[in-house]
mmCIF file of C-alpha atoms and ligand atoms in Angstrom:
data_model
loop_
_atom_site.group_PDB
_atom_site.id
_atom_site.type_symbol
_atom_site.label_atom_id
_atom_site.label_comp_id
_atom_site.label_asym_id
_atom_site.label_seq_id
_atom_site.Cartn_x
_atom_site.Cartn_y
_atom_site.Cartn_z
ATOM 1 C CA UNK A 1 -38.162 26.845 8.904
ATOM 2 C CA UNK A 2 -38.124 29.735 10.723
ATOM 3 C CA UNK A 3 -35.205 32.580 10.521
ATOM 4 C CA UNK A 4 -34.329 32.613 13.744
ATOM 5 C CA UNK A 5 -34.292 29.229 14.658
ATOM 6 C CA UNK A 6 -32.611 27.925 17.530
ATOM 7 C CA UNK A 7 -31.066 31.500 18.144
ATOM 8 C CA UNK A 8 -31.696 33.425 21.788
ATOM 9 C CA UNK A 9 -32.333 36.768 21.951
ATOM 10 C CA UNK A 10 -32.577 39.217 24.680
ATOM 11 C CA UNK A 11 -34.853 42.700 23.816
ATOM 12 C CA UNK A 12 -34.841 45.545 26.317
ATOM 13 C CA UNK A 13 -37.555 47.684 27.121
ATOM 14 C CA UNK A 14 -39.848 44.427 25.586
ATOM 15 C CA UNK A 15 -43.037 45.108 27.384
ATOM 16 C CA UNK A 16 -45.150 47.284 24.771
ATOM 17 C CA UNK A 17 -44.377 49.207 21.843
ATOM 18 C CA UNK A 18 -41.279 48.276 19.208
ATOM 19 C CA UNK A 19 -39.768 45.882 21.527
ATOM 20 C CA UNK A 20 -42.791 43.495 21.890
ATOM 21 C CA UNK A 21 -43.317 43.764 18.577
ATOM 22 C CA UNK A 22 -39.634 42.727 17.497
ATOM 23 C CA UNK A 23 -40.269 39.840 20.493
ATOM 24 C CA UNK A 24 -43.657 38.927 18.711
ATOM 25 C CA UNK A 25 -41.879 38.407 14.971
ATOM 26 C CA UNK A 26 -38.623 36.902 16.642
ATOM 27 C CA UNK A 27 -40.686 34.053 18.389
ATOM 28 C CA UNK A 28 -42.953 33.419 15.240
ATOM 29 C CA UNK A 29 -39.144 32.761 13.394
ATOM 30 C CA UNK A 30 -38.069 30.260 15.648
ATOM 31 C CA UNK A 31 -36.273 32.455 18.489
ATOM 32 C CA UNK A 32 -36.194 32.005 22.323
ATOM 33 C CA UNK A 33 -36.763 35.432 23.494
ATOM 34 C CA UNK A 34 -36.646 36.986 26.905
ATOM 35 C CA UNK A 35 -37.979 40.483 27.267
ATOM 36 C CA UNK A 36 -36.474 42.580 29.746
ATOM 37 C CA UNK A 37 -38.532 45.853 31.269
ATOM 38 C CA UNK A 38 -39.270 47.869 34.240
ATOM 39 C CA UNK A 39 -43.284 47.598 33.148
ATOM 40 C CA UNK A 40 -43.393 44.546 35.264
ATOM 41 C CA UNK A 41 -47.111 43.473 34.261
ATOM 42 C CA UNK A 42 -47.175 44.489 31.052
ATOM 43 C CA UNK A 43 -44.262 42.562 30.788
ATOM 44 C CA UNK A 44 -45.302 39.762 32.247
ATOM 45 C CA UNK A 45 -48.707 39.844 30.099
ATOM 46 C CA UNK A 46 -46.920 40.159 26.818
ATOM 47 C CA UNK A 47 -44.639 37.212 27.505
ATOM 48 C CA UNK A 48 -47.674 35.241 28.481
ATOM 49 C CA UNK A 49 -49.314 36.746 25.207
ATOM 50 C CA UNK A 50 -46.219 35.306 23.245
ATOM 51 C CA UNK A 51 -46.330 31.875 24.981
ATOM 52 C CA UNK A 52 -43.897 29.088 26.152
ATOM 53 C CA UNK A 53 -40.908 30.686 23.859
ATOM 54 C CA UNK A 54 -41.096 34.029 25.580
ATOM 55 C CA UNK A 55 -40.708 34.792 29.210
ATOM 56 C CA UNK A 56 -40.127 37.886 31.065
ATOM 57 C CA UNK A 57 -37.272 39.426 33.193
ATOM 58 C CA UNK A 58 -37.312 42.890 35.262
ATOM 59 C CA UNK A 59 -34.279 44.618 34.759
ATOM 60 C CA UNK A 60 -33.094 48.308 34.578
ATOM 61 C CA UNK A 61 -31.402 49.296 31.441
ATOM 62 C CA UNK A 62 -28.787 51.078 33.498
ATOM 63 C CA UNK A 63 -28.245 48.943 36.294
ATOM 64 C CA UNK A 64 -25.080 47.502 35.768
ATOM 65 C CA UNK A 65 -25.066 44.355 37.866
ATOM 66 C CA UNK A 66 -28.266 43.535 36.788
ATOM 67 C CA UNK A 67 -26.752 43.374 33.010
ATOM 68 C CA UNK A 68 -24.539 40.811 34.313
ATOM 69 C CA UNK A 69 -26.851 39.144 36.234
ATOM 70 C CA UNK A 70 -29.542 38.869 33.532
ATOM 71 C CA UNK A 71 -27.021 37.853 30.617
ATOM 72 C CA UNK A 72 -25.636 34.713 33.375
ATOM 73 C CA UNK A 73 -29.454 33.790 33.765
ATOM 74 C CA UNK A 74 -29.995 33.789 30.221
ATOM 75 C CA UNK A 75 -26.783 31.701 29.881
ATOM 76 C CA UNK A 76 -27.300 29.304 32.493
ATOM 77 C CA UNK A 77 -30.771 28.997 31.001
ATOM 78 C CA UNK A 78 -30.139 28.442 27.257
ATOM 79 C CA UNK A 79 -26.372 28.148 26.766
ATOM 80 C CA UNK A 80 -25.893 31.163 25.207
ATOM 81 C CA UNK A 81 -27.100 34.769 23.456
ATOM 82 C CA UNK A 82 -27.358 35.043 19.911
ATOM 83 C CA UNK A 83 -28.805 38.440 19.577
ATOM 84 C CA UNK A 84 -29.148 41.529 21.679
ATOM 85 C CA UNK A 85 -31.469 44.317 20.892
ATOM 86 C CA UNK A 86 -30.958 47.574 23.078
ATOM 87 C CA UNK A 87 -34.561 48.988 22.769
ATOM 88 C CA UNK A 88 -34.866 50.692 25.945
ATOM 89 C CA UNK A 89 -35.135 54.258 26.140
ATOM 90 C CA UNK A 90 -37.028 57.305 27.184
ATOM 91 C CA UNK A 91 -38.162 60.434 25.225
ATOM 92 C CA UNK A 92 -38.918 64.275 26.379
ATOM 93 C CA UNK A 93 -39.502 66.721 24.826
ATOM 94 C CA UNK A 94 -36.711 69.808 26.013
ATOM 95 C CA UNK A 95 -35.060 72.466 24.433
ATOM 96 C CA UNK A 96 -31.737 73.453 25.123
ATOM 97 C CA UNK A 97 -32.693 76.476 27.438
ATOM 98 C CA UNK A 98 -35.310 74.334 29.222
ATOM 99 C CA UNK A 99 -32.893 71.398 30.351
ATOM 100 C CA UNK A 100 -31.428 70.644 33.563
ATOM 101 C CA UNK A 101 -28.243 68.665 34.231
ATOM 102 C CA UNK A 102 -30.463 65.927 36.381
ATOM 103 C CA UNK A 103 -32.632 65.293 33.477
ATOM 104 C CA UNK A 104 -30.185 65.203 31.011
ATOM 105 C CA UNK A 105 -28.212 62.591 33.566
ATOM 106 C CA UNK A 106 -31.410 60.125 33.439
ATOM 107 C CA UNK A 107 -31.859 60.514 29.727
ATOM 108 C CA UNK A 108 -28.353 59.734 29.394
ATOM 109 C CA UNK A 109 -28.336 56.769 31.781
ATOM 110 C CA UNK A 110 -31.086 55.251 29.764
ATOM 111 C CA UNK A 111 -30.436 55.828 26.129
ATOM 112 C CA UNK A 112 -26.804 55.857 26.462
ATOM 113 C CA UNK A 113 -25.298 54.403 29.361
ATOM 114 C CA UNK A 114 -28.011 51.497 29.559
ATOM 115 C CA UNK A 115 -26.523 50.503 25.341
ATOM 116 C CA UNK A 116 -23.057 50.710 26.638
ATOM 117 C CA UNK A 117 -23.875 48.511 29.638
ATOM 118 C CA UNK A 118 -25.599 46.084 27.268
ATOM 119 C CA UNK A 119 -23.268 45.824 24.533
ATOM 120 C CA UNK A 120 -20.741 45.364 27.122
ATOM 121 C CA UNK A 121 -22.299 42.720 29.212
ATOM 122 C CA UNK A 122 -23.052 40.314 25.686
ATOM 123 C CA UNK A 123 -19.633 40.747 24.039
ATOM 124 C CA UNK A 124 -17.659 38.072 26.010
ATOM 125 C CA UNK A 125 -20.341 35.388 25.562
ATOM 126 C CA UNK A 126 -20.906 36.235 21.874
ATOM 127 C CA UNK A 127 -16.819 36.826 21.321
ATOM 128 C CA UNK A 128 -16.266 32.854 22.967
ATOM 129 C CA UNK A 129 -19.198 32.039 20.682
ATOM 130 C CA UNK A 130 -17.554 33.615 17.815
ATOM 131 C CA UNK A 131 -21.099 34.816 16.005
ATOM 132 C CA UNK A 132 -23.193 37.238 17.712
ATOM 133 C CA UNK A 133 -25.852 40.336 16.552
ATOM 134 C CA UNK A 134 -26.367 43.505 18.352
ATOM 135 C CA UNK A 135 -29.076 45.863 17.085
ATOM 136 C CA UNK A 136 -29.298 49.385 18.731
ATOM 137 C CA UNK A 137 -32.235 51.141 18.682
ATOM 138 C CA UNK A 138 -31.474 55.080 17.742
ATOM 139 C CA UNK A 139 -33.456 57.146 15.747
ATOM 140 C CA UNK A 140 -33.667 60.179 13.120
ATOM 141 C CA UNK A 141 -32.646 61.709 16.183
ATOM 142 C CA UNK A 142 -29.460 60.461 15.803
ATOM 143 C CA UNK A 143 -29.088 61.121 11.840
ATOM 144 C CA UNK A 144 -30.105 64.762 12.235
ATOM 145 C CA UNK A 145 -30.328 67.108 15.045
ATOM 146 C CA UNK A 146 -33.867 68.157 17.254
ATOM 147 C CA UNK A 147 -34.167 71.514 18.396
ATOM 148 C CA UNK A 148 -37.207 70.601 20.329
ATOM 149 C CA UNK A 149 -35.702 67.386 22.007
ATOM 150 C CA UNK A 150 -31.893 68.431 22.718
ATOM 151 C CA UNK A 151 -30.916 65.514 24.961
ATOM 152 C CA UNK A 152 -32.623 62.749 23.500
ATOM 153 C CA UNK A 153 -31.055 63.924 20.055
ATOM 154 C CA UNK A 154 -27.287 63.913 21.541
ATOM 155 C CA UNK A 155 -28.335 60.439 23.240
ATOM 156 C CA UNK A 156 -29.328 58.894 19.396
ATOM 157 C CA UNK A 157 -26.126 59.879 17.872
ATOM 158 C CA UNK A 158 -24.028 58.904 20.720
ATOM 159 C CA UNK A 159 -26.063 55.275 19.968
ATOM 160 C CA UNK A 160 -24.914 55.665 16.356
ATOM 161 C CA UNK A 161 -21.639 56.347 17.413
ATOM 162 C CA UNK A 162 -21.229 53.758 19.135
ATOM 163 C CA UNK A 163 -22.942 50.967 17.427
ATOM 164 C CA UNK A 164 -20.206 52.038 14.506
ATOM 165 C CA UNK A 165 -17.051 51.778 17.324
ATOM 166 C CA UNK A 166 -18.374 48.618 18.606
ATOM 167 C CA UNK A 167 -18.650 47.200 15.088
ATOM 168 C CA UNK A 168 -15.251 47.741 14.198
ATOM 169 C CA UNK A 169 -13.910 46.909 17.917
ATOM 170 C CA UNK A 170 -16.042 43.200 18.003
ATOM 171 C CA UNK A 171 -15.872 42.019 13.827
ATOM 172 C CA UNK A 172 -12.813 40.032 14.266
ATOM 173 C CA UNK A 173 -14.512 37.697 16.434
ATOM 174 C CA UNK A 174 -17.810 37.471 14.209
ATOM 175 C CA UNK A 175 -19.834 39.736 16.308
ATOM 176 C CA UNK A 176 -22.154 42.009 14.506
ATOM 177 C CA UNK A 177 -23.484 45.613 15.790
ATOM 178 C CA UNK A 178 -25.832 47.764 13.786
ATOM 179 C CA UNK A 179 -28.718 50.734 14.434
ATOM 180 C CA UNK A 180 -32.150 51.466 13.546
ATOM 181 C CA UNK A 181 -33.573 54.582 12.788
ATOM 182 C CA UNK A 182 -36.748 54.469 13.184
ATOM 183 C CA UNK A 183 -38.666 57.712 12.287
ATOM 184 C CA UNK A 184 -42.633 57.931 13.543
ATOM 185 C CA UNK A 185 -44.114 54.770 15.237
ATOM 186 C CA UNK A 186 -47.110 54.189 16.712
ATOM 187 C CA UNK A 187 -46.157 53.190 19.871
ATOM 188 C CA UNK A 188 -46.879 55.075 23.246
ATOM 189 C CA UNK A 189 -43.702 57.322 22.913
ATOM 190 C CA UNK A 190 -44.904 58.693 19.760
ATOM 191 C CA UNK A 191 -47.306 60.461 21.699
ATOM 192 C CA UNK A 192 -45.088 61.915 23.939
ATOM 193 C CA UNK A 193 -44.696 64.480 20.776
ATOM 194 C CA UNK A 194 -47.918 66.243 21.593
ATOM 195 C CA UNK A 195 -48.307 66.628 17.780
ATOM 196 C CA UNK A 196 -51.404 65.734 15.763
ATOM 197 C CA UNK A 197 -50.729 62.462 13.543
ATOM 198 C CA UNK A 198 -51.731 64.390 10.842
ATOM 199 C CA UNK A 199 -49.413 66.912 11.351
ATOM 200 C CA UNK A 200 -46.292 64.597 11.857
ATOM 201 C CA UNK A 201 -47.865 62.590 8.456
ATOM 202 C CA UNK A 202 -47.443 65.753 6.380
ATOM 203 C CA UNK A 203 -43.966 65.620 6.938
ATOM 204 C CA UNK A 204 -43.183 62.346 5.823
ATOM 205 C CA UNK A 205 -42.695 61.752 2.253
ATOM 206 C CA UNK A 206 -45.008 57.943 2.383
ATOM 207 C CA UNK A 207 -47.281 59.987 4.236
ATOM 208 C CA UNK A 208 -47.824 58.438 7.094
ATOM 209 C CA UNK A 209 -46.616 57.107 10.173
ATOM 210 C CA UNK A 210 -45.637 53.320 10.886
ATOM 211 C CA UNK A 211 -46.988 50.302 12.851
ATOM 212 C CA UNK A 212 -44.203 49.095 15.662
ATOM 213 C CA UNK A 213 -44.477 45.644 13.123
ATOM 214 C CA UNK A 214 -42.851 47.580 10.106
ATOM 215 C CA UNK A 215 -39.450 48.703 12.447
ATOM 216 C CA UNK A 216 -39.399 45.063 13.723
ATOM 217 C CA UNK A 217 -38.744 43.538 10.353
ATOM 218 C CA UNK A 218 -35.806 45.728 9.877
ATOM 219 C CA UNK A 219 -34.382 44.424 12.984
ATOM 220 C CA UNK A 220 -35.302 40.760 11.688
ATOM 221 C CA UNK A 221 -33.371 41.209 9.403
ATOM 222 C CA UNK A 222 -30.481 42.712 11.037
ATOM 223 C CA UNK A 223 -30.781 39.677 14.007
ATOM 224 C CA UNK A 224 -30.658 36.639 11.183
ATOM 225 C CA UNK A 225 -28.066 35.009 9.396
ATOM 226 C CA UNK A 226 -29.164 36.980 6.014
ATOM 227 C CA UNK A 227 -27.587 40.381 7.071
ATOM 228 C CA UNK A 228 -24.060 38.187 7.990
ATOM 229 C CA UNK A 229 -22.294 40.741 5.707
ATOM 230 C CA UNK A 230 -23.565 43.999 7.776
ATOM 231 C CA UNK A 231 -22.066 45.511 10.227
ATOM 232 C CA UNK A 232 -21.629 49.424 11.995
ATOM 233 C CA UNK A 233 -24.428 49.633 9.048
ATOM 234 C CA UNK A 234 -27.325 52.186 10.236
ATOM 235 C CA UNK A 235 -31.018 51.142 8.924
ATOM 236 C CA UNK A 236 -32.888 54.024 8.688
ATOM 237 C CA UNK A 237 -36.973 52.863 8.721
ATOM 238 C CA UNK A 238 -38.566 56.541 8.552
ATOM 239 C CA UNK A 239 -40.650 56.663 5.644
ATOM 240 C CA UNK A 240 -38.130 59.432 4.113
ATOM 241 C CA UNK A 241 -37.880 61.663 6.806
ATOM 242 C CA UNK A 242 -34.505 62.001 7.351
ATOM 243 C CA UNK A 243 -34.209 61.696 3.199
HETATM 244 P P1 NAD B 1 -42.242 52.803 24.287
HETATM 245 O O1 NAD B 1 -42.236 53.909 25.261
HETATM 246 O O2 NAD B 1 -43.517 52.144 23.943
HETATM 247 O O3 NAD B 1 -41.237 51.640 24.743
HETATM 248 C C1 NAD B 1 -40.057 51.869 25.439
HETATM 249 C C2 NAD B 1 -39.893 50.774 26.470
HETATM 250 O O4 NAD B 1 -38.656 50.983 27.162
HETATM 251 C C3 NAD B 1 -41.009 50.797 27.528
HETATM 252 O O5 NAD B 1 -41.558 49.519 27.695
HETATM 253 C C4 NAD B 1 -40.294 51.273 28.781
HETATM 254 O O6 NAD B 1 -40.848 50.811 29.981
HETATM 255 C C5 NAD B 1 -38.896 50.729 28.532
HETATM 256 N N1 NAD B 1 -37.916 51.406 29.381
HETATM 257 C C6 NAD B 1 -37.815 52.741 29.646
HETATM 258 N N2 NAD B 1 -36.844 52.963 30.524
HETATM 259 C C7 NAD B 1 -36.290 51.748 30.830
HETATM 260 C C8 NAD B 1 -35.249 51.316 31.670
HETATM 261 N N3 NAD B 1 -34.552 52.197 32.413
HETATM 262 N N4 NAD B 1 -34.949 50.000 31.714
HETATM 263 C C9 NAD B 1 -35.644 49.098 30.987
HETATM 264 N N5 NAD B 1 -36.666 49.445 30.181
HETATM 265 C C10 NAD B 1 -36.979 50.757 30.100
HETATM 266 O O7 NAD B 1 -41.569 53.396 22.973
HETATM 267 P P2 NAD B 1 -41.031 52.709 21.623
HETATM 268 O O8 NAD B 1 -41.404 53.594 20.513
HETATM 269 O O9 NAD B 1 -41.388 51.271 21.564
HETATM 270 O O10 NAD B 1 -39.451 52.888 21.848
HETATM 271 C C11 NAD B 1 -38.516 51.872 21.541
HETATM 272 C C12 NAD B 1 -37.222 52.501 21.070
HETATM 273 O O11 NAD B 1 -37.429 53.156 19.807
HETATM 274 C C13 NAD B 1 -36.649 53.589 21.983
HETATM 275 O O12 NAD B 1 -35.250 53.446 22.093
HETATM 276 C C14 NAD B 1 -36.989 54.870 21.263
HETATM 277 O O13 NAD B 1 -36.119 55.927 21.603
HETATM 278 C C15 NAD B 1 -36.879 54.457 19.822
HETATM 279 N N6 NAD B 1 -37.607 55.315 18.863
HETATM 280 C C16 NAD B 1 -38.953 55.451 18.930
HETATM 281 C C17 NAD B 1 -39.623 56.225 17.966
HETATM 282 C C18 NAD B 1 -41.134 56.369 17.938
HETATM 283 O O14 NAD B 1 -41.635 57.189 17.149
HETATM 284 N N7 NAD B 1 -41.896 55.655 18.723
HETATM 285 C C19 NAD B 1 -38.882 56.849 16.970
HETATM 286 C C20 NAD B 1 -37.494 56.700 16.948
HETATM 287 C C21 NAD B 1 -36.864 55.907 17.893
#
């Protein structure tokens, strides 16, 4: 028996990194997934990777039709959502002094806007479901604050924020929301930090980074029936960064 089984989930920014890992674990428990992306063929090959219980859907985190669009298709398709995971998002590395107000906009549209969007465009399906798990994808970013990455630090808490205003907002009708926190993971944003591994490792109290398989247990957890008692709880997976 799988721990997902017979629950359909829907994991932005799917194509590579944490989200095709959490896709990868969700479909070897049991789950339906669809991966959404704008990596169209890396998309498309890691839904053919996962096989017949995967597929593939372009879609902009912060296009707002296509939210409603996509969560229709998914309901006309399967009968309903069981889990969302807003995974999506961008990182840069800009100080304060360095930003503009255009690239703070897009960061904001992604990371922030594009959770928003998604939490909003699930909630009536799960709410006339009564049972339902959101999982947003923040960061240490969003426990502490980045001097070197201003924008995509405001973006993470305003995830935290509100993954915890959601929580209380949707919890009378079963719905669940929680956050992740991931700290470093190998993925291809990690190199977006320009830092040697061995740099970043010497930070971390375990000592070393993380594979994108060790953040998608947390949200395993967080998507199954065995976390039915959490809720606005943030999972921090950050080998004791942030401790
Ligand atoms: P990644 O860059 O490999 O994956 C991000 C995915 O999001 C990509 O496939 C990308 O195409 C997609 N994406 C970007 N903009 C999009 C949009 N507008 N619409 C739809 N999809 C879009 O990086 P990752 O590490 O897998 O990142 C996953 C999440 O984890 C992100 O929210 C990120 O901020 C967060 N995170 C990552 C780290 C890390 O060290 N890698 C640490 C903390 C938090």
């Amino acid at each position: 028996m799988g721990r997902l089984d017979d629950k359909v989930a829907l994991v932005t920014g799917g194509a590579r990194g944490q989200g095709a890992a959490e896709a990868e674990l969700f479909v070897s428990e049991g789950a339906t997934v669809i991966i959404s992306d704008v990596l169209d063929d890396v998309g498309a090959e890691t839904a053919d990777r996962l096989g017949a219980a995967c597929r593939y859907a372009h879609h902009d985190v912060t296009d707002e039709a296509g939210w409603a669009a996509l969560v229709a298709d998914i309901v006309e398709a399967h009968g309903r959502i069981d889990v969302l995971v807003n995974n999506a998002g961008i990182f840069e590395v800009r100080r304060l002094g360095d930003e503009t107000l255009e690239a703070w906009n897009r960061m904001v549209a992604i990371n922030q806007t594009g959770v928003f969007l998604g939490m909003r465009a699930v909630a009536e399906t799960m709410k006339a479901a009564g049972s339902g798990s959101i999982i947003n994808i923040s960061s240490v970013a969003g426990l502490n604050g980045v001097g070197m990455a201003f924008t995509y630090s405001a973006t993470k808490w305003a995830v935290r924020g509100m993954t915890k205003s959601a929580a209380q907002d949707l919890s009378r009708y079963g719905v669940r929301v929680n956050s992740i926190h991931p700290g470093y993971i190998e993925t291809p944003m990690m190199h977006e930090l320009r830092t040697d591994k061995e740099v970043l490792e010497r930070g971390v109290p375990l000592g070393r980074t993380a594979d994108a398989s060790e953040v998608a247990s947390a949200v395993l957890f967080l998507a199954s029936d065995e976390s039915g008692y959490c809720t606005g709880h943030e999972l921090v997976v950050d080998g004791g960064l942030s401790a």
